Coordinates of C-alpha atoms in Angstrom, one line a residue:
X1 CA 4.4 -16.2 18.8
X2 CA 6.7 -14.3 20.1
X3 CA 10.3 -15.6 21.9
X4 CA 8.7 -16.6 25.0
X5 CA 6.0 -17.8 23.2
X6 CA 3.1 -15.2 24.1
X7 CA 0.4 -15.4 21.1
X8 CA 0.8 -12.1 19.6
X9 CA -0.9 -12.2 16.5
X10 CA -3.9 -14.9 16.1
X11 CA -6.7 -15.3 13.9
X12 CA -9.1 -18.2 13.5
X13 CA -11.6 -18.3 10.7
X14 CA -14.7 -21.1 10.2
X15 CA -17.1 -20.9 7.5
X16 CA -19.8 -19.0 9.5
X17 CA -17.5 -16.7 12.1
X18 CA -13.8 -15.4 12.4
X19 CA -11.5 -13.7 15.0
X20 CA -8.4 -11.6 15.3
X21 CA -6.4 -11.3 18.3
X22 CA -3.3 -11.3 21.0
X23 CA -2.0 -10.9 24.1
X24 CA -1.4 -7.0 25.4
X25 CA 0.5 -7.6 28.5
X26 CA -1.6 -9.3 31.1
X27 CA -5.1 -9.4 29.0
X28 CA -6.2 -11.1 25.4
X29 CA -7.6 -9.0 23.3
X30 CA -9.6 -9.7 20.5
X31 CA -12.2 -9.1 17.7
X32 CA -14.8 -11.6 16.6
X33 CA -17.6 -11.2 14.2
X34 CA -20.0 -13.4 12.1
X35 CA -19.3 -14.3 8.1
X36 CA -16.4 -14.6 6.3
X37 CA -17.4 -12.1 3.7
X38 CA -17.5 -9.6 6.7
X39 CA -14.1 -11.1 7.1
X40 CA -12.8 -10.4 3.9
X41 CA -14.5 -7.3 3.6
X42 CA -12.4 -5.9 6.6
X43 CA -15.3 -5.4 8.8
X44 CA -14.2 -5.0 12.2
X45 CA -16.5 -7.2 14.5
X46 CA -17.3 -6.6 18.0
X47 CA -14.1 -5.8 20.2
X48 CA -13.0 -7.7 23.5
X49 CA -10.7 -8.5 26.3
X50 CA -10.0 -10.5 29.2
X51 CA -7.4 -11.3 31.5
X52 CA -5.6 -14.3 30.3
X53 CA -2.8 -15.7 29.0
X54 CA -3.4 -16.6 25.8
X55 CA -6.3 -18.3 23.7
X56 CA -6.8 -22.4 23.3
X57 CA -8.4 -23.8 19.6
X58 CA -8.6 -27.2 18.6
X59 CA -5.5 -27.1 16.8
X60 CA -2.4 -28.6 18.6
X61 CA -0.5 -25.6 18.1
X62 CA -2.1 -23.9 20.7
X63 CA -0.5 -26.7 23.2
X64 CA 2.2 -26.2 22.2
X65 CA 2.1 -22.3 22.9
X66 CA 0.4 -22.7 26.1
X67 CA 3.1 -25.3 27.4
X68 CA 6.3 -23.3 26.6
X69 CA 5.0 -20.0 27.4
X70 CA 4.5 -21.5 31.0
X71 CA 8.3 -22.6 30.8
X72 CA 7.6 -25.2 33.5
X73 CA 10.6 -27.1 34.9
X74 CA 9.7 -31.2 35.3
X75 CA 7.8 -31.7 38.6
X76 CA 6.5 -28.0 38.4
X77 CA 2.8 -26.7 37.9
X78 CA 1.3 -23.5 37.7
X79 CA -2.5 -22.4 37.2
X80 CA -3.3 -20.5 34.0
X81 CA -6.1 -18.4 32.2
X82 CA -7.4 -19.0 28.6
X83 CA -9.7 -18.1 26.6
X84 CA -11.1 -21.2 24.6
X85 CA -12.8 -20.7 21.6
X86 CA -15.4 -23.4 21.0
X87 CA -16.7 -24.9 17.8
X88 CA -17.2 -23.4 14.6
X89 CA -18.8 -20.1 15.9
X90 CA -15.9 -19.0 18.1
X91 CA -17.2 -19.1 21.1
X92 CA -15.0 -17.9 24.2
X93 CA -15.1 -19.1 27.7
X94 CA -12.6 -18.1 29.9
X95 CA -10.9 -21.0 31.8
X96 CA -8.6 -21.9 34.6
X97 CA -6.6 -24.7 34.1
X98 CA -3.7 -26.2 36.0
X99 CA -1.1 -27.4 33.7
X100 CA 1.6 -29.8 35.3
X101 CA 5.0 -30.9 33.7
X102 CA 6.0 -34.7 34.3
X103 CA 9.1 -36.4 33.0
X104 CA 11.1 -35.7 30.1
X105 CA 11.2 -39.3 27.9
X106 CA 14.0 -39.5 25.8
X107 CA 13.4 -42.3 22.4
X108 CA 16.4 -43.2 20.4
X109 CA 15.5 -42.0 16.7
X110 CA 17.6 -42.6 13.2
X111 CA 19.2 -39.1 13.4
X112 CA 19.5 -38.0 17.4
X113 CA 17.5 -38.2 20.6
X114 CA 14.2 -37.0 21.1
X115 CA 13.5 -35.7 23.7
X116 CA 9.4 -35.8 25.0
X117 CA 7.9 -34.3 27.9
X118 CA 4.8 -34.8 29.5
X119 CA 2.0 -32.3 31.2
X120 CA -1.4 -33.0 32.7
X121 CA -3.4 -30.7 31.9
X122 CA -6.5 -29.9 34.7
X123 CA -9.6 -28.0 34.1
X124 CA -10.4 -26.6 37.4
X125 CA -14.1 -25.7 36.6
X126 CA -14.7 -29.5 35.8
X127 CA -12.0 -31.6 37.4
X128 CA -11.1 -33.5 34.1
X129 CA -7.5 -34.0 33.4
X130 CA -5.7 -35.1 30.3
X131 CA -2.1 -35.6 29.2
X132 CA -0.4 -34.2 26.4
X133 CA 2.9 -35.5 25.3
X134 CA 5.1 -32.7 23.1
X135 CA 8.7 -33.2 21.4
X136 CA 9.4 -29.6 20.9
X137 CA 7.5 -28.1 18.8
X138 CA 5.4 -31.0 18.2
X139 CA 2.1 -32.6 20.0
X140 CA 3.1 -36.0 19.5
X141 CA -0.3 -37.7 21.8
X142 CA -2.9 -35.6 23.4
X143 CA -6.6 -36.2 23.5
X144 CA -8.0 -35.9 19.9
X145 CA -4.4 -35.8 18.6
X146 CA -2.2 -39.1 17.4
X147 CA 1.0 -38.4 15.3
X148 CA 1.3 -40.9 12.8
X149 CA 4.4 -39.5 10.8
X150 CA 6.5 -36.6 10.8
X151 CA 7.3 -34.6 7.6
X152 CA 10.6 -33.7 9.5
X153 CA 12.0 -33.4 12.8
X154 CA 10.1 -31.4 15.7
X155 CA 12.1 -27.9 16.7
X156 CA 13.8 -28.8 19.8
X157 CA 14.7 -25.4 20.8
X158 CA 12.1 -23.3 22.8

């Protein structure tokens, strides 16, 4: 990432397919191609782009990029594109989603407050909606994700 959280460099790899990419201004730009040993062999893959603003994976770091890149205020929303890359071969679909910021919760902790907002996120192809709750730099509920422990406090600075 870079300070306002734009996906720069990113590169997802499975065991059958892997890909390389970014943001360039308004588009995402990326490389995908099958195998990791065409990965590691520095093959380059087929070559892509689309205008969106940023990529979505199953990991919960890509919430987290997605919501602060949008730097909604609470009671704002604003409709974004994203390539989402599906199951182990990669896949991209390009999607609209409408991403809405609800209150800021603040929970009494041992060392200081934290601090955790909420968005509801809105597939626009589908009409399905589901929240995700972040404290900083941390997805602390969203579908699929349950924090259980923290190894140390979430990055509250964004």
């Amino acid at each position: 990432m870079d300070s306002r959280w734009r996906q720069i460099r990113v590169e997802v790899v499975t065991p059958t397919w892997w890909l390389r990419g970014g943001v360039t201004g308004a588009q995402v730009a990326w490389v995908r191609a099958a195998g990791e040993t065409v990965h590691a062999a520095g093959e380059t893959g087929t070559e892509h782009a689309e205008r969106a603003s940023g990529f979505m994976f199953d990991s919960p770091a890509f919430l987290v990029a997605a919501a602060h890149s949008l730097g909604l205020e609470e009671g704002a929303r604003t409709t974004v594109r994203l390539v989402r890359l599906s199951g182990p071969s990669l896949s991209p679909l390009t999607v609209a989603w409408q991403w809405s910021r609800g209150e800021t919760a603040t929970y009494e902790t041992e060392t200081e407050p934290l601090p955790v907002s909420r968005y509801e996120v809105a597939d626009l192809a589908t009409g399905e909606v589901e929240t995700v709750h972040l404290a900083g730099d941390v997805v602390v509920g969203a579908p699929g994700v349950e924090l259980t422990e923290l190894d140390s406090p979430p990055n509250l600075r964004s």
